[in-house]
Coordinates of C-alpha atoms and ligand atoms in Angstrom, one line a residue:
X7 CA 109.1 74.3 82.0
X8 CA 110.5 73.5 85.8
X9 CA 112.9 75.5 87.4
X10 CA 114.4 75.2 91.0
X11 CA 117.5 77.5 92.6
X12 CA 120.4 75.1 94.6
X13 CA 123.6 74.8 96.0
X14 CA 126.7 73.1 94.3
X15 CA 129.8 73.7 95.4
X16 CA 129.3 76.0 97.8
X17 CA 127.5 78.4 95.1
X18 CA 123.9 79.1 94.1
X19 CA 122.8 78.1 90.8
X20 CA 119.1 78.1 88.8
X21 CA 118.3 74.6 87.2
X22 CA 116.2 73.2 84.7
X23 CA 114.2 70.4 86.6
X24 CA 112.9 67.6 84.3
X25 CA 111.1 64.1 84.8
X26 CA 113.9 61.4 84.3
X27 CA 111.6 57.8 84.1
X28 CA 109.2 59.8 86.0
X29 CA 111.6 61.2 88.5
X30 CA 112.3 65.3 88.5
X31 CA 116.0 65.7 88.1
X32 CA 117.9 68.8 87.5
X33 CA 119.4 68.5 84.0
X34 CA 120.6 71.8 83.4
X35 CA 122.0 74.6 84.8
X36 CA 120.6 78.3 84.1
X37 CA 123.4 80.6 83.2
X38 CA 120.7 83.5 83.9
X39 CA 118.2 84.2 86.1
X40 CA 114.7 82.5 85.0
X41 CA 113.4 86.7 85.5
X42 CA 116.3 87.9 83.3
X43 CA 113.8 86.0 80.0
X44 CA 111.6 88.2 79.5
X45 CA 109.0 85.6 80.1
X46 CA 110.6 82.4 77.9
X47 CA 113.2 80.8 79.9
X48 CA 113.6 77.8 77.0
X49 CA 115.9 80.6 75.4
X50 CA 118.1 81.1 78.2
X51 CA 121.8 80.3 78.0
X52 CA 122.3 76.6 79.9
X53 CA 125.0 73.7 80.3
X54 CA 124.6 70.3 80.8
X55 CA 125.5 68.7 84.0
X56 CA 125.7 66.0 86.2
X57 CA 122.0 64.9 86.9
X58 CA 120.9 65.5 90.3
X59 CA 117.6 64.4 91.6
X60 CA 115.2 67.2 92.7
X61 CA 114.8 65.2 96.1
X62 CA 118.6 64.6 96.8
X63 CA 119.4 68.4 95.6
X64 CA 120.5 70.8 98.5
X65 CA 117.5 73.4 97.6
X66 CA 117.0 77.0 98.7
X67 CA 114.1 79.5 97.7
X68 CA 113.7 79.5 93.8
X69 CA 112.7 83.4 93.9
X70 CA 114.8 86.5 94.7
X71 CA 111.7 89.3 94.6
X72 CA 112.6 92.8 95.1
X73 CA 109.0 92.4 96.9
X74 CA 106.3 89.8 98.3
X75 CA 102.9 90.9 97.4
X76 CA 100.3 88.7 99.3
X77 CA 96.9 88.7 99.0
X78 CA 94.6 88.7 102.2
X79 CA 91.6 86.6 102.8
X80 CA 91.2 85.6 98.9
X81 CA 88.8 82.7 99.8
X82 CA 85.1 83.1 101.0
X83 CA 85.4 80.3 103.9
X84 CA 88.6 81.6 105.2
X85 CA 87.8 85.2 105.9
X86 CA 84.6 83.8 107.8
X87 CA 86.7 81.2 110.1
X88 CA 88.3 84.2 111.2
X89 CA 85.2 86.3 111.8
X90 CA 86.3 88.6 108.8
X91 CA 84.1 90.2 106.4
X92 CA 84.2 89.4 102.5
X93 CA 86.3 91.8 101.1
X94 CA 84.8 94.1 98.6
X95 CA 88.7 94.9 96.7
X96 CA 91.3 92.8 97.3
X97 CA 93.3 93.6 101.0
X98 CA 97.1 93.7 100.1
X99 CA 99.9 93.4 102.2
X100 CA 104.0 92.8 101.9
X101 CA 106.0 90.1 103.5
X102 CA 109.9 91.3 103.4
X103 CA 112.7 89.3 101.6
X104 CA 114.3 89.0 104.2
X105 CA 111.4 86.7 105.6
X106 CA 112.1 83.8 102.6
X107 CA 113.0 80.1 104.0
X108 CA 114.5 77.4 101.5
X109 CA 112.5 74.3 101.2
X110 CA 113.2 72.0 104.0
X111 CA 114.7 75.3 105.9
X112 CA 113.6 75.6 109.9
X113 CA 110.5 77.8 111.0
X114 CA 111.4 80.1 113.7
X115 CA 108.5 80.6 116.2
X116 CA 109.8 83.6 117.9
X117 CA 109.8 84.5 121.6
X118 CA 107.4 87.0 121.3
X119 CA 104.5 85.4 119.7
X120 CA 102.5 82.3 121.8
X121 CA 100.6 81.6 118.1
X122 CA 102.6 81.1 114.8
X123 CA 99.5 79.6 112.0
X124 CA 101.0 77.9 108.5
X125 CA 99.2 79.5 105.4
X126 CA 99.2 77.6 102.3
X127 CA 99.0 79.4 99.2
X128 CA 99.3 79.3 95.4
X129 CA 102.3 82.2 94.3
X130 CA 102.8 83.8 91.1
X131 CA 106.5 84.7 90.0
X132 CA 106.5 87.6 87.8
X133 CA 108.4 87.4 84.2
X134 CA 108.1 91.4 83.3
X135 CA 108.2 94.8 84.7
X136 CA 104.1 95.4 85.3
X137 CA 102.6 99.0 85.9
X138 CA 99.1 100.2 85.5
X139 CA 98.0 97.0 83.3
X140 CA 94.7 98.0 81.3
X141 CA 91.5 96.8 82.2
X142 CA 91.3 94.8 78.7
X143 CA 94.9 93.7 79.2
X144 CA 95.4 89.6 79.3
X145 CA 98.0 89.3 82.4
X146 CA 99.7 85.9 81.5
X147 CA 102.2 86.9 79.2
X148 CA 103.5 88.6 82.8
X149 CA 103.8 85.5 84.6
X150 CA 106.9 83.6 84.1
X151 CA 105.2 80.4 86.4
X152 CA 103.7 79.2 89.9
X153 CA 105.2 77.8 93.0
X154 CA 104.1 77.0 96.6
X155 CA 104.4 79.4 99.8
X156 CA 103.7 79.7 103.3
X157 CA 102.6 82.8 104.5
X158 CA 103.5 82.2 108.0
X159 CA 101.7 84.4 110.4
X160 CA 102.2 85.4 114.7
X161 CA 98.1 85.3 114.9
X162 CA 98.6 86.8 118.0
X163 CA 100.7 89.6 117.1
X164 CA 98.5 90.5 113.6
X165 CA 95.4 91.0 116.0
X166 CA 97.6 93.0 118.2
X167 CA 99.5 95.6 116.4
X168 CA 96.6 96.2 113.6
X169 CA 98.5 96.3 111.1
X170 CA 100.3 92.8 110.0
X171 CA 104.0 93.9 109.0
X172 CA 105.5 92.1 112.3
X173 CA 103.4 89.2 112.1
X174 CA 104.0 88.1 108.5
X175 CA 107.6 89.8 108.2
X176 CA 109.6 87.3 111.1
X177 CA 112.8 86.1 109.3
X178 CA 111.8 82.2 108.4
X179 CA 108.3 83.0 107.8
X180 CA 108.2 83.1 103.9
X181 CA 109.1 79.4 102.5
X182 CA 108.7 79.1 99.4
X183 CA 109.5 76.2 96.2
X184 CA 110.4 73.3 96.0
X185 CA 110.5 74.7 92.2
X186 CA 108.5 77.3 90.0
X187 CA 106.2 75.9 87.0
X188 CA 104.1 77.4 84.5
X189 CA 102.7 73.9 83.3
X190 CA 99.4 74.8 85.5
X191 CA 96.5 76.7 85.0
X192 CA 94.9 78.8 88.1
X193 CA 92.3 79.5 86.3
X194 CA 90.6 76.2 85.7
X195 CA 91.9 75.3 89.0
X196 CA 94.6 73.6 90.7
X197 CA 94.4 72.3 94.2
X198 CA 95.9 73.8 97.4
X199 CA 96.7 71.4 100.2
X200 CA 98.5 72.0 103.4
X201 CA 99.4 69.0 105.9
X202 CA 100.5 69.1 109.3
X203 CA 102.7 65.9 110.2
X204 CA 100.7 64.0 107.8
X205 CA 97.6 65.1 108.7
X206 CA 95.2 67.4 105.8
X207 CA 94.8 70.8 107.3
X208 CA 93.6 72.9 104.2
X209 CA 92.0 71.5 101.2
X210 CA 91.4 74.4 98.9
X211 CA 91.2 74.8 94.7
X212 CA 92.3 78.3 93.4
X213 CA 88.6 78.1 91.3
X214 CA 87.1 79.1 94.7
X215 CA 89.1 82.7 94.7
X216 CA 87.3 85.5 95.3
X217 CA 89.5 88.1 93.1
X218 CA 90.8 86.1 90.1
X219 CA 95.0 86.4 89.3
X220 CA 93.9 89.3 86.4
X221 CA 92.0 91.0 89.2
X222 CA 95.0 90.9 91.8
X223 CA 97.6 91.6 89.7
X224 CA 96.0 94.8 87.6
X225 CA 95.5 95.6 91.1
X226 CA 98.6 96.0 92.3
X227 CA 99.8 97.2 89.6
X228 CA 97.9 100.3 89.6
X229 CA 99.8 101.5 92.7
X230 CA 103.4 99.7 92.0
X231 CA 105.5 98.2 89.9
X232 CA 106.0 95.0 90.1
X233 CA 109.4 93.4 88.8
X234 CA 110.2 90.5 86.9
X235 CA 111.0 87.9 90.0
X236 CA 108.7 89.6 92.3
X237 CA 106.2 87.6 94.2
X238 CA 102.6 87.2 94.5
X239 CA 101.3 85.2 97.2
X240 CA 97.1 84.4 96.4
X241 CA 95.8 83.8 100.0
X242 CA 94.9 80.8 101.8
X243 CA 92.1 78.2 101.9
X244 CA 90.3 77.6 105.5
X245 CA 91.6 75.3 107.9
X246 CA 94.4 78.2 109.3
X247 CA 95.9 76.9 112.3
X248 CA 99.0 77.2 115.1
X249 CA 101.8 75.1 115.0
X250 CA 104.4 74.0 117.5
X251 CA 108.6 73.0 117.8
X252 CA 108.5 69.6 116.4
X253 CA 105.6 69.7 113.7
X254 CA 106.5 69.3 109.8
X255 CA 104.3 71.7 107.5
X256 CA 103.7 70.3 104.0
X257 CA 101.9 72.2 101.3
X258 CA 101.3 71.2 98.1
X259 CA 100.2 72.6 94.8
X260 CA 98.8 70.5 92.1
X261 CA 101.3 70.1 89.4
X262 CA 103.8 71.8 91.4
X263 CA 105.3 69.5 94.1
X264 CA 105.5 69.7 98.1
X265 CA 106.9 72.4 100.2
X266 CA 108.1 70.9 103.4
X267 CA 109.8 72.7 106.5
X268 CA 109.8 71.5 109.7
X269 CA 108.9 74.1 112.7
X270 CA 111.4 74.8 115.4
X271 CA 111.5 77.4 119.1
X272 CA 114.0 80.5 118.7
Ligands
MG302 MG1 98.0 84.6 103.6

């Protein structure tokens, strides 16, 4: 099951996304949130409509979290490129709503930061409330499916201020979409790929975490609750770097799709 969120009309809907002779179209339209299903959005209410094709669709961010969980340094080679040490528990931090970007939206680099760094990364959107999952517990049944984000970050301004609120919370700094799946399995491994005007940046496999999904999200979950829709971002392979007005960020999750937003000056 593929979902994606989109305007018609001037108003927001959820819709089904299925391959048409091999092209995603959006078949259906969701007459509840994907997060109001309790985890099995095939039972949801939905009408037909007009097809659409996913690429000609005006899309915005298929999640509306109450929170963005992310994940720091969650892969070996990337908390060495940045002189980091391995972490020994997972390092946890929030980007705020207000920071989500549509696919093909514009990335802000504010005045105040000279570096701005794309961060590909695997998400997890949450089907169930979650608090204080048992050790034993299997997490899945809590996922409702997987999309692509970019946890843009002011490098600058997160070595500055210690603590990393500012530089991950900038309004335009969360893109995330095109579409959320659960047709892929982290666990055996699905590829994470970010491109900068063409050109591969970040070639990582979510086999290569260091704290596996279970791990993160009985995590979390010890200190919070985490509601159905909320996000969790999974960290980013190596190959971080700046960007500047003009570039076009692509990231791509195997069996997701591409996440594209170009990168503009405030
Ligand atoms: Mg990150």
């Amino acid at each position: 099951m593929k979902y994606c969120r989109f305007e018609l009309n001037g108003e927001s809907h959820y819709g089904l996304v299925e391959a048409v002779a091999g092209v995603e179209q959006i078949t259906r339209l969701l007459l509840k949130p994907p997060e109001d299903a309790d985890g099995d959005i095939e039972d949801l209410p939905s009408k037909r409509m007009d097809q659409i094709g996913l690429a000609d669709a005006t899309l915005l961010a298929p999640v509306r979290p109450s929170k963005i969980i992310c994940v720091g340094r969650n892969y070996r080679e990337h908390a060495e490129e940045l002189g980091n040490e391995v972490p020994v528990q997972p390092l946890i931090f929030f980007k705020p709503p207000s920071s989500l970007l549509a696919p093909g939206g514009e990335i802000r680099r504010p005045k105040l930061s000279q570096r701005v760094d794309f961060e590909g990364e695997l998400a997890v959107v949450i089907s169930k409330t979650i608090y204080q999952v048992r050790a034993d517990e299997d997490v899945r049944p809590y996922i409702l499916g997987y999309t692509c984000l970019n946890d843009v970050t002011a490098r600058d301004l997160q070595n500055k201020d210690g603590q990393w609120t500012r530089a991950k919370g900038f309004d335009t700094f969360c893109p995330v979409g095109p579409l959320v799946t659960d047709e892929i399995n982290p666990w055996t491994g699905v590829g994470v790929e970010t491109r900068v005007n063409g050109e591969v940046r970040q070639q990582g496999n979510t086999r290569d975490f260091i704290f596996s999904l279970g791990v993160i999200i009985r995590y979390i979950s010890q200190a919070m609750t985490i509601a159905p829709g909320d996000v969790i971002a999974t960290g980013t392979p190596k190959g971080v770097g700046p960007v500047v007005a003009g570039d076009v960020i692509e990231i791509s999750v195997e069996g997701v799709g591409t996440l594209r937003n170009p990168v503009v000056d405030e």
